[in-house]
mmCIF file of C-alpha atoms in Angstrom:
data_model
loop_
_atom_site.group_PDB
_atom_site.id
_atom_site.type_symbol
_atom_site.label_atom_id
_atom_site.label_comp_id
_atom_site.label_asym_id
_atom_site.label_seq_id
_atom_site.Cartn_x
_atom_site.Cartn_y
_atom_site.Cartn_z
ATOM 1 C CA UNK A 1 107.299 67.678 105.355
ATOM 2 C CA UNK A 2 109.014 70.815 104.202
ATOM 3 C CA UNK A 3 112.638 70.681 105.347
ATOM 4 C CA UNK A 4 113.356 73.807 107.407
ATOM 5 C CA UNK A 5 113.032 72.336 110.910
ATOM 6 C CA UNK A 6 115.200 69.371 109.977
ATOM 7 C CA UNK A 7 117.867 71.653 108.494
ATOM 8 C CA UNK A 8 117.986 73.556 111.795
ATOM 9 C CA UNK A 9 117.822 70.421 113.946
ATOM 10 C CA UNK A 10 120.506 68.407 112.132
ATOM 11 C CA UNK A 11 123.532 70.140 113.714
ATOM 12 C CA UNK A 12 121.956 69.900 117.181
ATOM 13 C CA UNK A 13 121.238 66.214 116.657
ATOM 14 C CA UNK A 14 124.751 65.539 115.381
ATOM 15 C CA UNK A 15 126.367 67.301 118.334
ATOM 16 C CA UNK A 16 124.043 66.209 121.147
ATOM 17 C CA UNK A 17 121.737 63.526 119.769
ATOM 18 C CA UNK A 18 118.020 63.606 120.431
ATOM 19 C CA UNK A 19 118.476 65.856 123.485
ATOM 20 C CA UNK A 20 120.106 68.473 121.241
ATOM 21 C CA UNK A 21 117.105 68.475 118.925
ATOM 22 C CA UNK A 22 114.819 68.698 121.956
ATOM 23 C CA UNK A 23 116.813 71.716 123.136
ATOM 24 C CA UNK A 24 116.227 73.359 119.760
ATOM 25 C CA UNK A 25 112.489 72.681 120.076
ATOM 26 C CA UNK A 26 112.519 74.226 123.547
ATOM 27 C CA UNK A 27 114.315 77.299 122.180
ATOM 28 C CA UNK A 28 111.703 77.616 119.406
ATOM 29 C CA UNK A 29 108.921 77.328 121.985
ATOM 30 C CA UNK A 30 110.448 80.020 124.169
ATOM 31 C CA UNK A 31 110.874 82.278 121.142
ATOM 32 C CA UNK A 32 107.235 81.665 120.290
ATOM 33 C CA UNK A 33 106.193 82.804 123.736
ATOM 34 C CA UNK A 34 108.385 85.898 123.359
ATOM 35 C CA UNK A 35 106.771 86.755 119.984
ATOM 36 C CA UNK A 36 103.288 86.314 121.460
ATOM 37 C CA UNK A 37 104.269 88.486 124.437
ATOM 38 C CA UNK A 38 105.484 91.179 122.051
ATOM 39 C CA UNK A 39 102.247 91.113 120.051
ATOM 40 C CA UNK A 40 100.115 91.157 123.205
ATOM 41 C CA UNK A 41 102.133 94.059 124.645
ATOM 42 C CA UNK A 42 102.016 96.196 121.506
ATOM 43 C CA UNK A 43 98.617 95.569 119.958
ATOM 44 C CA UNK A 44 95.854 98.109 120.291
ATOM 45 C CA UNK A 45 93.309 95.270 120.336
ATOM 46 C CA UNK A 46 94.078 94.512 123.988
ATOM 47 C CA UNK A 47 94.252 97.718 126.023
ATOM 48 C CA UNK A 48 93.946 96.802 129.692
ATOM 49 C CA UNK A 49 97.052 95.433 131.485
ATOM 50 C CA UNK A 50 95.013 92.677 133.168
ATOM 51 C CA UNK A 51 93.654 91.550 129.806
ATOM 52 C CA UNK A 52 97.199 91.507 128.380
ATOM 53 C CA UNK A 53 98.384 89.296 131.263
ATOM 54 C CA UNK A 54 95.455 86.928 130.755
ATOM 55 C CA UNK A 55 96.107 86.727 127.013
ATOM 56 C CA UNK A 56 99.761 85.879 127.590
ATOM 57 C CA UNK A 57 98.921 83.311 130.278
ATOM 58 C CA UNK A 58 96.370 81.741 127.947
ATOM 59 C CA UNK A 59 99.027 81.397 125.253
ATOM 60 C CA UNK A 60 101.663 80.066 127.651
ATOM 61 C CA UNK A 61 99.441 77.294 128.974
ATOM 62 C CA UNK A 62 97.912 76.133 125.714
ATOM 63 C CA UNK A 63 98.228 72.337 125.535
ATOM 64 C CA UNK A 64 99.882 72.548 122.120
ATOM 65 C CA UNK A 65 102.546 74.928 123.397
ATOM 66 C CA UNK A 66 103.260 72.955 126.563
ATOM 67 C CA UNK A 67 103.017 69.543 124.895
ATOM 68 C CA UNK A 68 105.095 70.156 121.755
ATOM 69 C CA UNK A 69 107.768 72.266 123.450
ATOM 70 C CA UNK A 70 110.206 69.357 123.729
ATOM 71 C CA UNK A 71 109.193 67.073 120.872
ATOM 72 C CA UNK A 72 111.587 66.520 118.022
ATOM 73 C CA UNK A 73 109.074 67.743 115.489
ATOM 74 C CA UNK A 74 108.570 70.616 113.088
ATOM 75 C CA UNK A 75 105.606 71.707 115.222
ATOM 76 C CA UNK A 76 107.735 73.866 117.526
ATOM 77 C CA UNK A 77 109.130 75.777 114.546
ATOM 78 C CA UNK A 78 105.727 76.002 112.872
ATOM 79 C CA UNK A 79 104.244 77.515 116.056
ATOM 80 C CA UNK A 80 107.069 80.077 116.088
ATOM 81 C CA UNK A 81 106.595 80.931 112.429
ATOM 82 C CA UNK A 82 102.818 81.093 112.905
ATOM 83 C CA UNK A 83 103.216 83.564 115.770
ATOM 84 C CA UNK A 84 105.716 85.564 113.692
ATOM 85 C CA UNK A 85 103.235 85.570 110.814
ATOM 86 C CA UNK A 86 100.603 87.151 113.056
ATOM 87 C CA UNK A 87 103.134 89.672 114.359
ATOM 88 C CA UNK A 88 104.097 90.593 110.786
ATOM 89 C CA UNK A 89 100.421 90.842 109.808
ATOM 90 C CA UNK A 90 99.775 93.244 112.696
ATOM 91 C CA UNK A 91 102.820 95.285 111.649
ATOM 92 C CA UNK A 92 101.622 95.435 108.035
ATOM 93 C CA UNK A 93 98.178 96.640 109.089
ATOM 94 C CA UNK A 94 99.544 99.134 111.645
ATOM 95 C CA UNK A 95 102.433 100.479 109.555
ATOM 96 C CA UNK A 96 101.963 99.560 105.897
ATOM 97 C CA UNK A 97 105.215 100.058 104.014
ATOM 98 C CA UNK A 98 107.528 98.209 101.671
ATOM 99 C CA UNK A 99 109.680 96.846 104.539
ATOM 100 C CA UNK A 100 106.658 95.518 106.470
ATOM 101 C CA UNK A 101 105.264 94.000 103.256
ATOM 102 C CA UNK A 102 108.568 92.237 102.580
ATOM 103 C CA UNK A 103 108.821 91.054 106.195
ATOM 104 C CA UNK A 104 105.324 89.576 105.918
ATOM 105 C CA UNK A 105 106.186 87.911 102.600
ATOM 106 C CA UNK A 106 109.435 86.437 103.895
ATOM 107 C CA UNK A 107 107.778 85.054 107.030
ATOM 108 C CA UNK A 108 104.951 83.590 104.949
ATOM 109 C CA UNK A 109 107.537 81.937 102.684
ATOM 110 C CA UNK A 110 109.405 80.577 105.704
ATOM 111 C CA UNK A 111 106.090 79.160 106.916
ATOM 112 C CA UNK A 112 105.744 77.286 103.637
ATOM 113 C CA UNK A 113 109.235 75.861 104.210
ATOM 114 C CA UNK A 114 108.222 74.789 107.709
ATOM 115 C CA UNK A 115 104.946 72.918 107.399
ATOM 116 C CA UNK A 116 102.450 72.129 104.676
ATOM 117 C CA UNK A 117 99.554 73.602 106.641
ATOM 118 C CA UNK A 118 100.905 77.042 105.755
ATOM 119 C CA UNK A 119 99.435 76.428 102.302
ATOM 120 C CA UNK A 120 96.150 77.488 103.897
ATOM 121 C CA UNK A 121 97.762 80.601 105.399
ATOM 122 C CA UNK A 122 99.320 81.890 102.164
ATOM 123 C CA UNK A 123 96.049 82.838 100.390
ATOM 124 C CA UNK A 124 94.778 84.526 103.559
ATOM 125 C CA UNK A 125 98.048 86.443 103.846
ATOM 126 C CA UNK A 126 97.753 87.509 100.202
ATOM 127 C CA UNK A 127 94.192 88.672 100.857
ATOM 128 C CA UNK A 128 95.432 90.714 103.824
ATOM 129 C CA UNK A 129 98.043 92.372 101.594
ATOM 130 C CA UNK A 130 95.340 93.223 99.053
ATOM 131 C CA UNK A 131 93.005 94.625 101.717
ATOM 132 C CA UNK A 132 95.798 96.637 103.375
ATOM 133 C CA UNK A 133 96.727 98.177 100.008
ATOM 134 C CA UNK A 134 93.061 98.887 99.215
ATOM 135 C CA UNK A 135 92.520 100.504 102.651
ATOM 136 C CA UNK A 136 95.432 102.842 101.983
ATOM 137 C CA UNK A 137 93.607 103.897 98.813
ATOM 138 C CA UNK A 138 96.613 103.100 96.675
ATOM 139 C CA UNK A 139 96.154 103.240 92.908
ATOM 140 C CA UNK A 140 95.050 99.880 91.524
ATOM 141 C CA UNK A 141 98.364 99.433 89.733
ATOM 142 C CA UNK A 142 100.280 99.834 93.020
ATOM 143 C CA UNK A 143 97.859 97.482 94.793
ATOM 144 C CA UNK A 144 98.538 94.827 92.172
ATOM 145 C CA UNK A 145 102.272 95.486 92.380
ATOM 146 C CA UNK A 146 102.223 95.034 96.183
ATOM 147 C CA UNK A 147 100.287 91.797 95.820
ATOM 148 C CA UNK A 148 102.613 90.543 93.070
ATOM 149 C CA UNK A 149 105.678 91.389 95.161
ATOM 150 C CA UNK A 150 104.211 89.549 98.140
ATOM 151 C CA UNK A 151 103.335 86.456 96.080
ATOM 152 C CA UNK A 152 106.678 86.399 94.272
ATOM 153 C CA UNK A 153 108.667 86.751 97.492
ATOM 154 C CA UNK A 154 106.676 84.243 99.549
ATOM 155 C CA UNK A 155 106.462 81.823 96.626
ATOM 156 C CA UNK A 156 110.150 82.004 95.807
ATOM 157 C CA UNK A 157 111.116 81.329 99.407
ATOM 158 C CA UNK A 158 108.474 78.746 100.225
ATOM 159 C CA UNK A 159 107.796 76.743 97.072
ATOM 160 C CA UNK A 160 110.842 74.469 97.221
ATOM 161 C CA UNK A 161 109.236 71.362 98.716
ATOM 162 C CA UNK A 162 106.047 71.633 96.683
ATOM 163 C CA UNK A 163 107.944 72.022 93.409
ATOM 164 C CA UNK A 164 110.187 69.107 94.351
ATOM 165 C CA UNK A 165 107.182 66.930 95.221
ATOM 166 C CA UNK A 166 105.577 67.764 91.892
ATOM 167 C CA UNK A 167 108.744 67.010 89.925
ATOM 168 C CA UNK A 168 109.534 63.768 91.740
ATOM 169 C CA UNK A 169 106.106 62.447 92.707
ATOM 170 C CA UNK A 170 103.682 64.120 90.312
ATOM 171 C CA UNK A 171 101.800 66.009 93.044
ATOM 172 C CA UNK A 172 102.805 69.148 94.919
ATOM 173 C CA UNK A 173 101.253 68.043 98.212
ATOM 174 C CA UNK A 174 101.811 64.626 99.683
ATOM 175 C CA UNK A 175 100.089 63.290 102.772
ATOM 176 C CA UNK A 176 101.270 60.621 105.192
ATOM 177 C CA UNK A 177 98.473 58.423 103.860
ATOM 178 C CA UNK A 178 100.129 58.559 100.433
#
């Protein structure tokens, strides 16, 4: 696994053992719910207050959220980063700018440091950057520059584990079956 969760959890585990790491997972889960609540409250996709409440309740009672909230696992951090990725994507679409592009790139890179499944998210995020730049009718050169900046930022932040795997094991992605 990419190392970010374990870097965060190590001090908690040293100070308070497994319960400390579980507390960190709970904090990540609560932050995830807060990010989802923020997206639900601010998006134009859900307009009615009752629909917003239902969307938040649906998220809060998802089995994955309730089940993994106290596990010592990178899942709680990956859920948080996944929710933050969606929030950053909404921000990029709503308010396209250099700061929102960089926020989206950084969060995508952090996702790659969190869990290998973010490898599937990165190309979709890059496609969103390209579409957002195209929709703004930017010159092609600026569209390519925005995409290159996104890829360079996300790749620089998130490529550590995959580069290390390739150097040490000959493959960038390793599976538990390996």
